[in-house]
Amino acid sequence: MSIDTAVVLAAGEGTRLRPLTRNRPKPMLPAANRPILEYVFDALVAADVRRIVVVVGYKRGRVQDHFGPTYDGVDLEYVTQHKQLGSGHALLQAREAVDGPALVVNGDRVIDANIVGDVVREFEASGEPSMAVLERPETSQYGAVVLHEGDVAELVEKPETDEYRLINAGVYAFESSVFDAIDATDRSDGELALTDTIGRLMDDGRVRGVRTEGMWVDATYPWDLLTVADEVLARGHVDEPARNGTGRSADVWVDPAANVHDAAVLQGPVVVGPDCEVGPGAVVGPNAALGQNVTVGANATVRSSVLDTDTRVESGSTLIDAVTGQDVTLGAGTVVPGGLADVRVGREVFRDQRLGAVVADRVTAEGDASFSPGTLVGPGAHIGTSVRASGRIAGGAEVVR
């Protein structure tokens, strides 16, 4: 029993990652210098999947325009979830596109091929619905799993105690009959959760829980993108070749199309994407990721930061613990000092998070602007000369001194 088809659930927004998801879905946010979804596709291709059905929804054009009809020689087929009504509902949209057993994978978490391969092997050996299970010290943000002799005995959504150690990794293998099981599942608050369907499958038979290891990183909140980048860089999961013969360490990856000045310093781990330019005297790294066409001006410092496509950091700036969106311009002498901060997401305040600032798409900051730790700047905002920005700044706002 072989699996050559996968369904990737990539329809959600990621509301807790605003303002970065105002213009694109969570799966298209950067994990180091590539979209999260690319790592998912890589893991599936490495597991010999030959066809991928992608369930898109929120800002679906950003996914389809980026990837097109194929990825690394594998056909991509897109189906749309027009309203985000739960993970089970999302999978149901792929019903007409799936004929036979399939992998089902969440598209908004960075995974590697080991996890996918372990699930495939269990499914092919047992013939039973199978799901990946990971050990984690903190389970409250995820679905906890209890196993008994390899079978899933219990699923606990966002447990309120610390007695659980296993989480649902969001990688599954099912027969096509799973669609009938979803149809028979009751909705909760108008949504259809895939975990509720798995509960039905547990009642009717067996669901195998595959304890696995491998790279699995999730960004729930904006500051998590810094942790995601740290993990990707630490494991060397980047697609740029390392520069050899330059006196730089092996954990420095620079795309051949990038231009790094001889007087610049790259401190690994660091990745510099295609068409980037790093000026003289600039210091980039450690734990820094530059996406495509990023410019770091002369004598600027970028450390522990993720700079997305078309970001421009002008001369003499200092960025620590910063996350930028696309097409961001930070003028000369901009300072993001980094450090711990209390950050408000929605109505909840998260204490002591490592976050210098989040600067969303198309933000412009004039010279000598500074950002207090924990600042969130919405898309299209304009920060004037010598402004000290702090707290939450709305998209499109004009902030002057």
Coordinates of C-alpha atoms in Angstrom, one line a residue:
M1 CA 0.0 0.0 0.0
S2 CA 1.9 3.0 -1.2
I3 CA 1.1 6.7 -0.9
D4 CA 1.9 9.1 -3.8
T5 CA -0.6 11.9 -3.0
A6 CA -0.5 14.5 -0.3
V7 CA -3.1 17.1 0.8
V8 CA -1.5 20.2 2.3
L9 CA -3.8 22.4 4.4
A10 CA -2.8 26.0 3.7
A11 CA -6.0 28.0 3.8
G12 CA -5.7 29.8 7.2
E13 CA -4.6 33.3 8.0
G14 CA -2.8 33.0 11.2
T15 CA -4.5 35.9 13.0
R16 CA -2.2 35.8 16.0
L17 CA 0.7 36.6 13.7
R18 CA -0.7 40.0 12.7
P19 CA 0.4 42.4 11.4
L20 CA 2.6 40.1 9.3
T21 CA -0.5 38.2 7.9
R22 CA -2.5 41.2 6.9
N23 CA -1.3 40.7 3.3
R24 CA -0.5 37.0 3.1
P25 CA -1.4 33.7 4.8
K26 CA 0.7 32.2 7.6
P27 CA 2.2 29.4 5.3
M28 CA 3.9 32.1 3.3
L29 CA 5.7 33.8 6.2
P30 CA 9.5 33.3 6.3
A31 CA 11.2 30.5 8.0
A32 CA 14.7 32.0 7.9
N33 CA 14.7 33.2 4.2
R34 CA 12.1 30.9 2.6
P35 CA 8.4 30.5 3.1
I36 CA 7.2 28.0 5.6
L37 CA 5.3 26.1 2.9
E38 CA 8.5 25.4 1.0
Y39 CA 9.8 23.3 3.8
V40 CA 6.5 21.3 3.9
F41 CA 6.8 20.7 0.1
D42 CA 10.4 19.7 0.5
A43 CA 9.5 17.1 3.1
L44 CA 6.8 15.6 0.9
V45 CA 9.0 15.5 -2.2
A46 CA 11.7 13.7 -0.1
A47 CA 9.1 11.1 0.9
D48 CA 8.5 10.3 -2.8
V49 CA 5.1 12.1 -3.0
R50 CA 4.4 12.7 -6.7
R51 CA 1.3 14.8 -6.5
I52 CA 0.3 17.5 -4.0
V53 CA -3.2 18.9 -3.5
V54 CA -3.0 22.3 -1.8
V55 CA -6.0 23.6 0.0
V56 CA -5.8 27.4 -0.2
G57 CA -8.2 30.1 1.1
Y58 CA -7.1 33.3 2.8
K59 CA -5.0 35.4 0.3
R60 CA -4.8 32.3 -1.9
G61 CA -3.2 34.2 -4.7
R62 CA 0.0 34.6 -2.7
V63 CA 0.4 30.8 -2.6
Q64 CA -0.6 30.1 -6.2
D65 CA 1.5 33.0 -7.7
H66 CA 4.6 31.9 -5.8
F67 CA 4.5 28.2 -6.5
G68 CA 2.6 27.9 -9.8
P69 CA 1.7 24.4 -11.1
T70 CA 4.7 22.4 -10.0
Y71 CA 7.3 22.2 -7.2
D72 CA 10.6 20.4 -7.7
G73 CA 9.0 18.3 -10.5
V74 CA 5.9 17.4 -8.5
D75 CA 2.5 18.5 -9.7
L76 CA 0.5 21.0 -7.6
E77 CA -3.2 21.1 -7.7
Y78 CA -5.1 23.9 -5.9
V79 CA -8.6 23.6 -4.3
T80 CA -10.2 26.5 -2.4
Q81 CA -11.7 26.6 1.1
H82 CA -13.8 29.8 0.6
K83 CA -14.6 30.1 4.3
Q84 CA -12.3 29.0 7.0
L85 CA -14.5 26.6 8.9
G86 CA -12.0 24.2 10.4
S87 CA -9.3 21.8 9.4
G88 CA -11.8 19.0 8.7
H89 CA -13.8 21.3 6.4
A90 CA -10.5 22.3 4.7
L91 CA -9.6 18.6 4.0
L92 CA -13.1 18.0 2.7
Q93 CA -12.5 20.5 -0.1
A94 CA -9.9 18.1 -1.6
R95 CA -12.4 15.2 -1.8
E96 CA -12.8 15.3 -5.6
A97 CA -9.0 15.6 -6.1
V98 CA -8.1 12.5 -4.1
D99 CA -8.5 8.9 -5.2
G100 CA -6.9 6.4 -2.8
P101 CA -4.8 6.8 0.3
A102 CA -3.2 10.2 1.0
L103 CA -1.0 12.0 3.4
V104 CA -2.5 15.1 5.1
V105 CA -0.2 17.8 6.3
N106 CA -0.7 21.1 8.0
G107 CA 1.0 23.7 5.7
D108 CA 1.9 26.2 8.4
R109 CA 4.6 24.4 10.3
V110 CA 8.1 23.7 9.3
I111 CA 8.7 19.9 9.1
D112 CA 11.3 17.6 7.6
A113 CA 11.2 14.4 5.7
N114 CA 11.8 12.2 8.8
I115 CA 8.4 12.9 10.2
V116 CA 6.6 12.3 6.9
G117 CA 8.6 9.1 6.3
D118 CA 7.8 7.6 9.7
V119 CA 4.0 8.2 9.2
V120 CA 4.1 6.6 5.7
R121 CA 5.9 3.5 7.0
E122 CA 3.5 3.0 9.8
F123 CA 0.5 3.4 7.5
E124 CA 1.9 1.0 4.9
A125 CA 2.7 -1.5 7.6
S126 CA -0.5 -1.4 9.6
G127 CA -3.1 -0.2 7.1
E128 CA -4.6 1.9 9.8
P129 CA -5.1 5.7 10.0
S130 CA -1.8 7.1 11.3
M131 CA -0.6 10.3 12.8
A132 CA 2.8 11.8 13.8
V133 CA 3.3 12.4 17.5
L134 CA 6.2 14.4 19.0
E135 CA 7.5 14.8 22.5
R136 CA 7.5 18.4 23.7
P137 CA 7.9 19.9 27.2
E138 CA 5.1 22.4 26.5
T139 CA 1.8 21.1 25.1
S140 CA -0.7 23.8 26.0
Q141 CA -0.7 25.5 22.6
Y142 CA -1.3 22.2 20.7
G143 CA -3.3 19.1 20.8
A144 CA -1.9 16.6 23.4
V145 CA -1.9 12.9 22.6
V146 CA -2.0 9.9 24.9
L147 CA -0.8 6.6 23.4
H148 CA -1.4 3.0 24.5
E149 CA 0.7 0.4 22.8
G150 CA 1.1 2.6 19.7
D151 CA -2.6 3.4 19.4
V152 CA -4.0 6.9 20.0
A153 CA -6.0 6.5 23.2
E154 CA -6.9 10.1 23.8
L155 CA -6.7 13.6 22.1
V156 CA -6.8 16.6 24.3
E157 CA -7.1 20.0 22.6
K158 CA -5.0 22.6 24.3
P159 CA -4.6 21.0 27.7
E160 CA -4.7 23.1 30.8
T161 CA -2.4 20.9 32.8
D162 CA 1.3 20.1 32.4
E163 CA 0.9 16.3 32.7
Y164 CA 1.1 15.7 28.9
R165 CA 4.3 15.4 27.0
L166 CA 3.2 14.3 23.5
I167 CA 1.6 16.5 20.8
N168 CA -0.1 16.1 17.5
A169 CA 2.4 17.0 14.8
G170 CA -0.3 17.6 12.1
V171 CA 1.0 14.9 9.8
Y172 CA -1.5 12.1 8.9
A173 CA -2.1 9.2 6.6
F174 CA -5.6 8.2 5.7
E175 CA -7.6 6.0 3.3
S176 CA -10.0 8.0 1.1
S177 CA -12.8 6.8 3.4
V178 CA -11.7 9.7 5.7
F179 CA -13.9 12.0 3.7
D180 CA -17.0 10.0 4.6
A181 CA -15.9 10.1 8.2
I182 CA -15.6 13.9 8.0
D183 CA -19.1 14.1 6.5
A184 CA -20.4 12.1 9.5
T185 CA -18.7 14.4 12.1
D186 CA -20.7 16.9 14.0
R187 CA -19.7 20.5 13.8
S188 CA -18.7 22.5 16.8
D189 CA -19.5 26.2 16.9
G190 CA -19.9 26.0 13.1
E191 CA -16.5 24.5 12.5
L192 CA -15.5 21.0 11.4
A193 CA -12.2 20.0 13.1
L194 CA -10.1 17.1 11.7
T195 CA -9.3 16.0 15.3
D196 CA -13.0 15.4 15.9
T197 CA -13.1 13.1 12.9
I198 CA -10.0 11.3 14.3
G199 CA -11.9 10.8 17.5
R200 CA -14.7 9.1 15.5
L201 CA -12.0 6.9 13.8
M202 CA -10.7 6.0 17.3
D203 CA -14.2 5.0 18.4
D204 CA -14.8 2.9 15.3
G205 CA -11.4 1.2 15.2
R206 CA -7.7 2.1 15.6
V207 CA -5.6 5.2 14.9
R208 CA -1.9 4.6 15.1
G209 CA 0.3 7.2 16.8
V210 CA 3.8 7.3 15.4
R211 CA 6.4 8.7 17.8
T212 CA 8.9 10.5 15.7
E213 CA 11.7 12.9 15.8
G214 CA 12.8 15.6 13.4
M215 CA 12.5 19.3 12.7
W216 CA 9.1 20.6 13.7
V217 CA 8.7 24.3 14.4
D218 CA 5.6 26.3 14.6
A219 CA 5.2 30.1 14.7
T220 CA 2.1 31.0 16.6
Y221 CA 3.0 34.6 17.5
P222 CA 5.2 37.1 15.7
W223 CA 8.3 36.6 17.9
D224 CA 8.1 32.9 17.1
L225 CA 9.5 33.6 13.7
L226 CA 12.9 34.4 15.4
T227 CA 12.8 31.0 17.0
V228 CA 11.9 29.3 13.8
A229 CA 14.8 31.0 12.0
D230 CA 17.2 29.9 14.8
E231 CA 16.1 26.3 14.5
V232 CA 16.3 26.3 10.7
L233 CA 19.8 27.8 10.7
A234 CA 21.0 25.6 13.5
R235 CA 20.0 22.5 11.5
G236 CA 21.4 23.9 8.2
H237 CA 18.0 23.6 6.5
V238 CA 18.6 26.4 4.0
D239 CA 18.8 26.1 0.2
E240 CA 21.8 28.4 -0.4
P241 CA 25.3 27.0 -0.9
A242 CA 27.8 27.7 1.8
R243 CA 30.6 30.1 0.7
N244 CA 33.9 28.2 0.8
G245 CA 37.4 29.5 0.6
T246 CA 36.4 32.9 2.0
G247 CA 37.6 32.4 5.5
R248 CA 34.0 32.2 6.7
S249 CA 32.6 29.4 8.8
A250 CA 30.6 26.5 7.3
D251 CA 27.4 27.8 8.9
V252 CA 27.4 30.9 6.6
W253 CA 25.2 30.4 3.5
V254 CA 25.3 33.0 0.7
D255 CA 23.5 32.7 -2.6
P256 CA 25.7 33.0 -5.6
A257 CA 23.6 36.0 -6.8
A258 CA 24.2 38.0 -3.6
N259 CA 26.9 40.7 -3.3
V260 CA 28.7 40.8 0.0
H261 CA 31.4 43.5 0.3
D262 CA 34.8 42.2 1.2
A263 CA 34.8 44.5 4.2
A264 CA 31.5 43.1 5.5
V265 CA 31.4 40.6 8.3
L266 CA 29.0 37.6 8.3
Q267 CA 28.8 35.8 11.6
G268 CA 27.3 32.3 11.4
P269 CA 24.8 31.0 11.5
V270 CA 23.5 33.4 8.8
V271 CA 21.9 33.0 5.4
V272 CA 22.0 35.6 2.7
G273 CA 19.5 35.1 -0.1
P274 CA 19.6 35.8 -3.9
D275 CA 20.2 39.4 -5.1
C276 CA 21.0 40.6 -1.6
E277 CA 23.6 43.4 -1.1
V278 CA 25.6 43.8 2.1
G279 CA 27.7 46.9 2.2
P280 CA 31.2 47.7 3.6
G281 CA 31.6 47.5 7.3
A282 CA 28.2 45.9 7.8
V283 CA 27.9 43.1 10.4
V284 CA 25.3 40.4 9.7
G285 CA 24.7 37.6 12.2
P286 CA 24.7 35.5 14.1
N287 CA 21.2 34.1 13.7
A288 CA 20.3 36.4 10.9
A289 CA 18.3 35.6 7.7
L290 CA 18.1 37.9 4.7
G291 CA 15.5 37.1 2.1
Q292 CA 15.6 37.9 -1.6
N293 CA 16.8 41.3 -2.7
V294 CA 17.6 42.6 0.9
T295 CA 20.0 45.5 1.2
V296 CA 22.1 46.0 4.3
G297 CA 23.9 49.3 4.1
A298 CA 27.4 50.3 5.1
N299 CA 28.3 49.9 8.8
A300 CA 24.8 48.5 9.6
T301 CA 24.4 45.7 12.1
V302 CA 21.8 43.0 11.8
R303 CA 21.7 40.3 14.5
S304 CA 19.1 37.7 15.5
S305 CA 16.7 39.0 12.9
V306 CA 14.6 37.9 9.9
L307 CA 14.4 40.4 7.0
D308 CA 12.0 39.4 4.3
T309 CA 12.1 40.1 0.6
D310 CA 13.0 43.7 -0.6
T311 CA 13.8 45.0 2.8
R312 CA 16.3 47.9 2.8
V313 CA 18.3 48.7 5.9
E314 CA 20.3 51.9 5.3
S315 CA 23.7 52.8 6.6
G316 CA 24.6 52.9 10.3
S317 CA 21.4 51.1 11.4
T318 CA 21.2 48.5 14.2
L319 CA 18.6 45.8 14.1
I320 CA 18.4 43.2 16.9
D321 CA 15.6 40.7 17.4
A322 CA 13.7 42.3 14.4
V323 CA 11.3 40.8 12.0
T324 CA 10.4 42.7 8.8
G325 CA 7.8 42.1 6.2
Q326 CA 8.3 42.7 2.5
D327 CA 9.3 46.0 0.8
V328 CA 10.3 47.6 4.1
T329 CA 12.7 50.6 4.2
L330 CA 14.5 51.5 7.3
G331 CA 16.4 54.8 7.0
A332 CA 20.0 55.6 8.0
G333 CA 20.6 55.3 11.7
T334 CA 17.4 53.3 12.5
V335 CA 17.8 51.5 15.8
V336 CA 15.9 48.3 17.0
P337 CA 17.8 47.6 20.2
G338 CA 16.1 44.2 20.8
G339 CA 15.6 42.5 24.2
L340 CA 12.6 41.3 26.2
A341 CA 9.2 43.1 26.1
D342 CA 5.6 42.7 27.0
V343 CA 3.7 42.3 23.8
R344 CA -0.1 42.6 23.3
V345 CA -1.7 40.2 20.8
G346 CA -5.4 40.8 20.6
R347 CA -6.6 41.3 24.1
E348 CA -3.8 39.2 25.7
V349 CA -0.5 40.5 26.9
F350 CA 2.5 38.1 26.7
R351 CA 5.3 39.0 29.2
D352 CA 9.0 39.0 28.6
Q353 CA 9.1 38.0 24.9
R354 CA 12.3 38.3 22.9
L355 CA 11.2 40.8 20.3
G356 CA 12.8 44.0 19.1
A357 CA 10.1 44.9 16.6
V358 CA 7.8 43.6 13.9
V359 CA 7.7 45.9 10.9
A360 CA 5.1 44.7 8.4
D361 CA 5.0 45.1 4.6
R362 CA 5.7 48.4 2.9
V363 CA 6.6 50.3 6.1
T364 CA 9.0 53.2 5.7
A365 CA 11.0 54.6 8.6
E366 CA 13.0 57.8 8.0
G367 CA 16.4 58.4 9.4
D368 CA 17.3 58.0 13.1
A369 CA 14.0 56.4 13.9
S370 CA 14.0 54.0 16.9
F371 CA 11.7 51.2 18.0
S372 CA 11.2 50.2 21.6
P373 CA 11.3 46.4 22.3
G374 CA 8.0 44.7 21.4
T375 CA 6.8 47.3 18.9
L376 CA 4.3 46.1 16.2
V377 CA 4.0 48.3 13.1
G378 CA 1.2 47.6 10.7
P379 CA 1.6 47.5 6.9
G380 CA 2.0 50.7 5.0
A381 CA 2.8 52.9 8.1
H382 CA 5.2 55.8 7.8
I383 CA 7.6 56.5 10.7
G384 CA 9.1 60.0 10.5
T385 CA 12.6 61.2 11.2
S386 CA 13.9 60.8 14.7
V387 CA 10.6 59.2 15.9
R388 CA 10.7 56.8 18.8
A389 CA 8.1 54.2 18.0
S390 CA 6.5 51.9 20.6
G391 CA 3.5 49.7 21.3
R392 CA 1.1 49.0 18.4
I393 CA 1.1 51.3 15.3
A394 CA -1.8 50.8 13.0
G395 CA -1.4 50.0 9.3
G396 CA -1.2 53.1 7.2
A397 CA -0.5 55.4 10.2
E398 CA 1.7 58.5 9.8
V399 CA 3.9 58.9 12.9
V400 CA 5.8 62.1 13.3
R401 CA 7.9 63.6 16.0

